[in-house]
GROMACS .gro file of C-alpha atoms in nm:
model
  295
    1UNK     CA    1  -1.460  -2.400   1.336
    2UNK     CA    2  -1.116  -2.422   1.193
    3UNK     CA    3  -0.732  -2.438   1.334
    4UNK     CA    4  -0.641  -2.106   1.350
    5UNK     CA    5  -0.306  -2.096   1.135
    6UNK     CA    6  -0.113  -1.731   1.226
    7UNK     CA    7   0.042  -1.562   0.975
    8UNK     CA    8   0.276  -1.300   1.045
    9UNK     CA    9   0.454  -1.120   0.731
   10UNK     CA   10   0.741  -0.864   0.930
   11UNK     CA   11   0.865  -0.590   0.775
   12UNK     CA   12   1.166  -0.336   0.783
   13UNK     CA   13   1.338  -0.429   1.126
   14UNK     CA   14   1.112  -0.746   1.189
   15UNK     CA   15   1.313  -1.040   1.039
   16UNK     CA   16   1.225  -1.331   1.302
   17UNK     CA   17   0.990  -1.417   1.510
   18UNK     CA   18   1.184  -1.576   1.828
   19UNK     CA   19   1.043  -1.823   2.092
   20UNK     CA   20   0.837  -2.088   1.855
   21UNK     CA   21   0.825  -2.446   1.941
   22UNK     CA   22   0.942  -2.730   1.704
   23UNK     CA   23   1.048  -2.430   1.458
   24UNK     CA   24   1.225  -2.479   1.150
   25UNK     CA   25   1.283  -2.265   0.838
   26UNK     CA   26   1.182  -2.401   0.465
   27UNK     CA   27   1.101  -2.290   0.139
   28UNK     CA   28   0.729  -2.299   0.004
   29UNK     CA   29   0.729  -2.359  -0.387
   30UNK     CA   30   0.493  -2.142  -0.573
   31UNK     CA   31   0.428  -2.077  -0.922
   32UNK     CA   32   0.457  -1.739  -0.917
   33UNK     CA   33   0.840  -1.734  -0.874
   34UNK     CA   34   1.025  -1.712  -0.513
   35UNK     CA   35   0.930  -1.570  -0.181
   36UNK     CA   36   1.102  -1.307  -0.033
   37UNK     CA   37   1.276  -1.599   0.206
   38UNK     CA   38   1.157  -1.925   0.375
   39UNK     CA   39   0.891  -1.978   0.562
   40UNK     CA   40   0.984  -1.995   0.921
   41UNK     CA   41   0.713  -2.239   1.111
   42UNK     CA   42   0.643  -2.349   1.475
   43UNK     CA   43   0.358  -2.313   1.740
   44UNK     CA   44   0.333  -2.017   2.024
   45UNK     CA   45   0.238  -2.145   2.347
   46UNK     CA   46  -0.108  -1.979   2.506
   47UNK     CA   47  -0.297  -2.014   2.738
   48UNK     CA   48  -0.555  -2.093   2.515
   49UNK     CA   49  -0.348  -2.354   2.393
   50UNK     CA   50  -0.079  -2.401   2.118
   51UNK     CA   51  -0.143  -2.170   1.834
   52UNK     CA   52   0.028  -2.243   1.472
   53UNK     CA   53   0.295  -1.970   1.339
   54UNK     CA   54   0.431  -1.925   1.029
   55UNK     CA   55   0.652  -1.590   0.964
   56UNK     CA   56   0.788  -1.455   0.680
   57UNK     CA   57   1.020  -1.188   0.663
   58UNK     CA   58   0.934  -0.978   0.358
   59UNK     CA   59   1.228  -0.799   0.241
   60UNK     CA   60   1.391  -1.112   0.355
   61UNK     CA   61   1.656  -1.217   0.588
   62UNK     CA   62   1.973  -0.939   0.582
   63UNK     CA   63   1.664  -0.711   0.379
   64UNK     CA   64   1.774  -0.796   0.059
   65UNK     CA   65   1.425  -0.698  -0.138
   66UNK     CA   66   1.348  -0.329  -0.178
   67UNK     CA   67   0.987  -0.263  -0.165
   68UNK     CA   68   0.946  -0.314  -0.578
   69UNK     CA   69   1.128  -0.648  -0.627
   70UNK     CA   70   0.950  -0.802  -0.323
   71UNK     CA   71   0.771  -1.089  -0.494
   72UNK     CA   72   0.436  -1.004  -0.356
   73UNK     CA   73   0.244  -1.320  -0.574
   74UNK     CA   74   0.473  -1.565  -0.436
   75UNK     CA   75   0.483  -1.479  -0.086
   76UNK     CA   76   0.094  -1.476  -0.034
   77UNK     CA   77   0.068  -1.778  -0.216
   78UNK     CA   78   0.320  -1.923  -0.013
   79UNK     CA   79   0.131  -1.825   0.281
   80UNK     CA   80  -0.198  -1.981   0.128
   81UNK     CA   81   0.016  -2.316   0.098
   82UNK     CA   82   0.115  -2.307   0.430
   83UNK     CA   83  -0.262  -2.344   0.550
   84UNK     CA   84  -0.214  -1.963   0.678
   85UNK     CA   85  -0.604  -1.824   0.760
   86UNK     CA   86  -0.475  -1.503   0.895
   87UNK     CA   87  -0.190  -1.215   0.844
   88UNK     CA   88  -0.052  -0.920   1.034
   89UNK     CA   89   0.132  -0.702   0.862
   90UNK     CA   90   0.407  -0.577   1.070
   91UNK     CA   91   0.511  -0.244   0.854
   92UNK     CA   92   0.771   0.027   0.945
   93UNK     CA   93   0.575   0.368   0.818
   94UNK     CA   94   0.625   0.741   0.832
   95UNK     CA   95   0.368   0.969   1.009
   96UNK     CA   96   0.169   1.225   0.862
   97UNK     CA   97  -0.025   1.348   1.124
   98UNK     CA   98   0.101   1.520   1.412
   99UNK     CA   99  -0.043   1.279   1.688
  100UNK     CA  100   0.114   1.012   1.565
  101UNK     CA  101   0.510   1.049   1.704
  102UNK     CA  102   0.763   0.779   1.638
  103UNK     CA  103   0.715   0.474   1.854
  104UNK     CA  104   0.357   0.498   1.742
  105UNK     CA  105   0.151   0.179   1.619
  106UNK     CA  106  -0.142   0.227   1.381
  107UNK     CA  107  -0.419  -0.009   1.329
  108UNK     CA  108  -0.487   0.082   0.991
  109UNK     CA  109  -0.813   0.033   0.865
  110UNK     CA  110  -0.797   0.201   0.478
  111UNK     CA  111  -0.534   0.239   0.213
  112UNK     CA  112  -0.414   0.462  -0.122
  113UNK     CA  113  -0.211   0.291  -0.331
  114UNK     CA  114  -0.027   0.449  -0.513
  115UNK     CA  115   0.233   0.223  -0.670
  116UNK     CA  116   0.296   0.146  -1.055
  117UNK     CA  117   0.575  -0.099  -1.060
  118UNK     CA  118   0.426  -0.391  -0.906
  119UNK     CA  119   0.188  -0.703  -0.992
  120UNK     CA  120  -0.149  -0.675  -0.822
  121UNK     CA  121  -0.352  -0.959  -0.886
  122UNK     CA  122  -0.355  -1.321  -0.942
  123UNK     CA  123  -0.584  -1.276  -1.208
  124UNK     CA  124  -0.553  -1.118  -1.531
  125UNK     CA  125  -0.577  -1.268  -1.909
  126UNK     CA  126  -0.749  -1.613  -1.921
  127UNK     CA  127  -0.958  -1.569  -1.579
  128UNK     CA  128  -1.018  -1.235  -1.485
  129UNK     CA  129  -1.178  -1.193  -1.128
  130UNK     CA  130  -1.296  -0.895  -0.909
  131UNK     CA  131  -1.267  -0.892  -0.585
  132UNK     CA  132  -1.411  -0.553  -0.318
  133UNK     CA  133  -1.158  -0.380  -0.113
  134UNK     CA  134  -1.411  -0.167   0.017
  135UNK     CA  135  -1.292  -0.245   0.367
  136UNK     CA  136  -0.911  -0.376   0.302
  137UNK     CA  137  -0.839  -0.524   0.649
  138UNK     CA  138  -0.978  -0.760   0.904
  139UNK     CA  139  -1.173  -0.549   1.188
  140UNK     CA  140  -1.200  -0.858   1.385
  141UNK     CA  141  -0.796  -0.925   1.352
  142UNK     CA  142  -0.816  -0.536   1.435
  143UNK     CA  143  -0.999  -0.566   1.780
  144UNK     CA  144  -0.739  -0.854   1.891
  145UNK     CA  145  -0.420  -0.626   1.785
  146UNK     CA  146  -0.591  -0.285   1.959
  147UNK     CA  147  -0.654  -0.515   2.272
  148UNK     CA  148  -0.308  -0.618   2.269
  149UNK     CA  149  -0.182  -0.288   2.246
  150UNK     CA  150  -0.389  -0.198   2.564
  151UNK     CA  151  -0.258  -0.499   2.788
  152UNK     CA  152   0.121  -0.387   2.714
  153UNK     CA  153   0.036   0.017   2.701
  154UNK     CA  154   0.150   0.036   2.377
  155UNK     CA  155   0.073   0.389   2.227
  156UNK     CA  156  -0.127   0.274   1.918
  157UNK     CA  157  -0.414   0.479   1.750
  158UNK     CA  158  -0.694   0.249   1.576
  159UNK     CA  159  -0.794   0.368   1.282
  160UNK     CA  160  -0.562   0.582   0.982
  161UNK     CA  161  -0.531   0.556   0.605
  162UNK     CA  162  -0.186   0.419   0.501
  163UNK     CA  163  -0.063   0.570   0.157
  164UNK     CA  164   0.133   0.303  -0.012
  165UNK     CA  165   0.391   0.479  -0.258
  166UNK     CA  166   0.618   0.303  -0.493
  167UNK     CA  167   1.003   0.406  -0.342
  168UNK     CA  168   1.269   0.345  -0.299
  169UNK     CA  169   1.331   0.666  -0.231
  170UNK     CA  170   1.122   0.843   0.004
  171UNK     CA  171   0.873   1.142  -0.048
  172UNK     CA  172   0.931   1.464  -0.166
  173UNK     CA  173   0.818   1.795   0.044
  174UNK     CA  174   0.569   1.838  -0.204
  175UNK     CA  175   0.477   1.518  -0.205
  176UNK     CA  176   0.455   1.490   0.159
  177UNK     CA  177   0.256   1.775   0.178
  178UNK     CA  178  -0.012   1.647  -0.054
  179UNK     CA  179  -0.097   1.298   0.094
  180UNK     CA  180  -0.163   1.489   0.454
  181UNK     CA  181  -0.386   1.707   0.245
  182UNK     CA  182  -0.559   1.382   0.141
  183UNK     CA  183  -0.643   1.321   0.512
  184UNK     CA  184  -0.397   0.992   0.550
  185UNK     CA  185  -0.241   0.896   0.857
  186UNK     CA  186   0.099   0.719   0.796
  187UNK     CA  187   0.330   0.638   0.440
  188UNK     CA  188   0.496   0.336   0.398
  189UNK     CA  189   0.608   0.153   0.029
  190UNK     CA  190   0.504  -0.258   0.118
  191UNK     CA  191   0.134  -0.275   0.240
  192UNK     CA  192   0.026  -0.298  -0.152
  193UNK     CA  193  -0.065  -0.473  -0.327
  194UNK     CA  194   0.029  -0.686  -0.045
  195UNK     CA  195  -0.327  -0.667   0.119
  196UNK     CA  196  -0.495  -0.684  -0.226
  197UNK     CA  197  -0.328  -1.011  -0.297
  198UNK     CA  198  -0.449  -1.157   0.057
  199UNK     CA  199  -0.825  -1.090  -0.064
  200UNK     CA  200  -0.794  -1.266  -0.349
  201UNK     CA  201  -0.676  -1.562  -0.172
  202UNK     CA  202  -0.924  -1.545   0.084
  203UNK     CA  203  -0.703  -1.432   0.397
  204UNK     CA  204  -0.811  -1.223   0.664
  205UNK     CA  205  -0.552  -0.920   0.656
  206UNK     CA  206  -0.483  -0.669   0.907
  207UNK     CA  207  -0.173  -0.389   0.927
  208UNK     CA  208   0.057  -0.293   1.241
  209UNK     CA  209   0.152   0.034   1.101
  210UNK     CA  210   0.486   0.127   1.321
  211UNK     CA  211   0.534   0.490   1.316
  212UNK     CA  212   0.949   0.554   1.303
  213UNK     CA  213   0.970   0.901   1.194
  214UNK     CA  214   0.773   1.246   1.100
  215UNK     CA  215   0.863   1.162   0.682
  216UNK     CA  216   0.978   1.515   0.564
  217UNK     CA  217   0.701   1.747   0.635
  218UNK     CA  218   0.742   1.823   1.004
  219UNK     CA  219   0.915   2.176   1.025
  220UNK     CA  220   1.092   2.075   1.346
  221UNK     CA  221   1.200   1.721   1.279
  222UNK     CA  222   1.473   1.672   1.104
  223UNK     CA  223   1.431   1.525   0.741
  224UNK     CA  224   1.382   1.082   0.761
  225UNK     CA  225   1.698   0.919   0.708
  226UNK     CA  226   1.776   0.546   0.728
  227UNK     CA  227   2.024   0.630   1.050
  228UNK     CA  228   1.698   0.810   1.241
  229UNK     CA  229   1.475   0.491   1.110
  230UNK     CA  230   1.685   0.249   1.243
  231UNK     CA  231   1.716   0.343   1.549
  232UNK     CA  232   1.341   0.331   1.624
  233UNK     CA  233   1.322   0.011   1.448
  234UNK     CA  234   1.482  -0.126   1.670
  235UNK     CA  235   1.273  -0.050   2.000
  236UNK     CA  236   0.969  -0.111   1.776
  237UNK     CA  237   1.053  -0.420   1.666
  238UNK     CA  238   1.047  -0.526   2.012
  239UNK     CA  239   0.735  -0.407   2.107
  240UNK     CA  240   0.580  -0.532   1.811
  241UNK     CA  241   0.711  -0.914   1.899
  242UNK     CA  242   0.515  -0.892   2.273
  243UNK     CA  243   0.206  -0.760   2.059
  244UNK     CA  244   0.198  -1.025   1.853
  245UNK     CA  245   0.226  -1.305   2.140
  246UNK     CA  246  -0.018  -1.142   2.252
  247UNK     CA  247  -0.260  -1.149   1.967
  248UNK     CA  248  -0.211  -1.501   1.934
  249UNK     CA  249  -0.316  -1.587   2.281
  250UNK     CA  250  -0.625  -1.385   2.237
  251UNK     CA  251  -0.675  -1.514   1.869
  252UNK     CA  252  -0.646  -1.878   2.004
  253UNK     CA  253  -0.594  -2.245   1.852
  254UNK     CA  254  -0.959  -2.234   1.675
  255UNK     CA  255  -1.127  -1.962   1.472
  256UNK     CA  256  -1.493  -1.868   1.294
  257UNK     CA  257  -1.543  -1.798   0.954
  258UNK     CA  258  -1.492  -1.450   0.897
  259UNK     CA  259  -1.784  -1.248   0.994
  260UNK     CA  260  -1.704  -1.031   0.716
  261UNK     CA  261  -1.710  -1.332   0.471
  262UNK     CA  262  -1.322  -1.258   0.374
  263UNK     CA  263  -1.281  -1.616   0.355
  264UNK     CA  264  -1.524  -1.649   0.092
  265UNK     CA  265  -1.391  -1.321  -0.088
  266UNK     CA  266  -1.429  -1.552  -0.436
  267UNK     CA  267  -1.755  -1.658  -0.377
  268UNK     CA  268  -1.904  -1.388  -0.684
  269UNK     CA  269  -1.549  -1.255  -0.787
  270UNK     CA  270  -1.447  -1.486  -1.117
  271UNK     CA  271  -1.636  -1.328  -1.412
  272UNK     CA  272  -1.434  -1.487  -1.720
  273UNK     CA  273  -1.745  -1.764  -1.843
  274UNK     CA  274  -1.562  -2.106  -1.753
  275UNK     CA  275  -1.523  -2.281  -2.099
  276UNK     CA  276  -1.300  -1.970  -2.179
  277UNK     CA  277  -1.057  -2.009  -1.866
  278UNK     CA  278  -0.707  -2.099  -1.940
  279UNK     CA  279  -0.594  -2.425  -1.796
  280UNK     CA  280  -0.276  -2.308  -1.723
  281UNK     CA  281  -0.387  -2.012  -1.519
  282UNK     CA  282  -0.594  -2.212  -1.373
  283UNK     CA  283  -0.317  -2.474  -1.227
  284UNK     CA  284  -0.183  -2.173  -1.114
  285UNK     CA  285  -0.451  -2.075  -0.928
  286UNK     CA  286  -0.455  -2.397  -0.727
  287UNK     CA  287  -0.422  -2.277  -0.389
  288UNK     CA  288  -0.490  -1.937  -0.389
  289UNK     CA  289  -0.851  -1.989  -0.608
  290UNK     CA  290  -0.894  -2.416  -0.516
  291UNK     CA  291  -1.171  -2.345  -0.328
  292UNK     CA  292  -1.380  -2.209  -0.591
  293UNK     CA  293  -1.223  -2.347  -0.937
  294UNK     CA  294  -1.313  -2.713  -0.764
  295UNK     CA  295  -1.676  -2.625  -0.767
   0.00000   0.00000   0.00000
């Protein structure tokens, strides 16, 4: 068993996370360029006992990142320095399927991605790795989030694919039209290669998809605009801090290995033979591959 170390990455609306003991903010160095914002740190009282918190607010502080220039490398890594084990994704999405109204939280358990503009991998040229995404996100982080949402009656639906498309700008009719044809559940622009990035570093991911509008394809809904968003950010936001608490609580001070073996995602993954690996990749790698470039 291992301290349980909580990650908590918030999205559009999220951009604290109040009530932490012995908090402070501070910037996490990586070599993959800047984080969206600091790191903010602290413990969450349980009943279970004190449970370690570190947030980061991903378009950062004020939102200053649109969903391309967030620095997706830098912020997992920065989480992986921080000694985080586990992430919840706290994500503002559209819906795509009529039972799923705004105020809605999804407990996503599949993903399209669909962006182009974004780095996806730690690896590449001088060590080349492969990791599965077969099943993107933590089903045991999963179980703790749809519990919570049960204790505070939180309309949630477990289960939904979240198509991840590039933005700014949101969909098209068209467009709309086509990714409900695909069968997915919600659209949002952050969730990759966010979760791909957490695999490769060996953290156990899960999404809070928060449902704050009908995206454009609704005939009697009027078209999403940031005015309608923001509005049910705002009561979202809330509702997502109390789930969260509660998650911890349930999570506790202590975990298991993942019984998925996410925390051993590397185990098989590097394929470049190791007298060809780059040395400088490789000190790059330090704390998101350490585990396995030390054996």
């Amino acid at each position: 068993m291992t301290k349980t170390v909580l990650g908590v990455i918030g999205g559009s609306g999220v951009y604290e996370f109040p009530g932490l003991k012995g908090e402070r903010w501070a910037r996490v160095a990586s070599p993959w360029g800047e984080a969206s914002d600091e790191l903010h740190f602290g413990t969450l009282a349980t009943p279970a006992g004190d449970v370690d918190m570190v947030f980061l607010p991903r378009h950062g502080r004020g939102h200053v990142h649109s969903p391309t220039s967030i620095n997706y490398r830098a912020n997992i890594d920065a989480m992986k320095r921080a000694g985080v084990t586990d992430i919840i994704s706290v994500s503002a999405v559209g819906s795509l399927k009529e039972e799923l109204p705004p105020g809605t939280f999804v407990i996503v358990d599949q993903f399209i991605d669909r962006t182009y503009a974004r780095e996806k991998s730690f690896f590449g040229p001088g060590l080349v790795a492969h990791v599965s995404m077969a099943q993107p996100v933590c089903p045991r982080l999963g179980d703790h989030i749809e519990a919570a949402c049960k204790v505070h009656d939180i309309p949630h639906k477990r289960g939904g694919t979240y198509m991840v498309m590039e933005g700014p700008q949101f969909s098209s009719l068209a467009e709309s039209e086509l990714y409900r044809s695909w069968g997915c559940s919600v659209i949002g622009m952050t969730n990759m290669p966010e979760a791909k990035l957490a695999r490769e570093a060996e953290i156990c991911y899960a999404t809070v998809a928060m449902v704050t509008d009908y995206d454009c394809w609704h005939p009697h809904h009027d078209n999403v605009d940031v005015a309608s968003v923001v509005k049910i950010l705002g009561e979202n936001a809330v509702q997502a801090r109390t789930l969260l608490r509660e998650v911890a609580g349930s999570f506790g001070p202590t975990r298991t290995p993942s019984p998925q073996g996410f925390d051993r995602a590397l185990d098989n993954a590097l394929i470049t033979a190791p007298e060809r690996r780059d040395p400088a990749v490789i000190a790059k790698l330090d704390a998101v591959a350490g585990r396995v470039l030390k054996n």
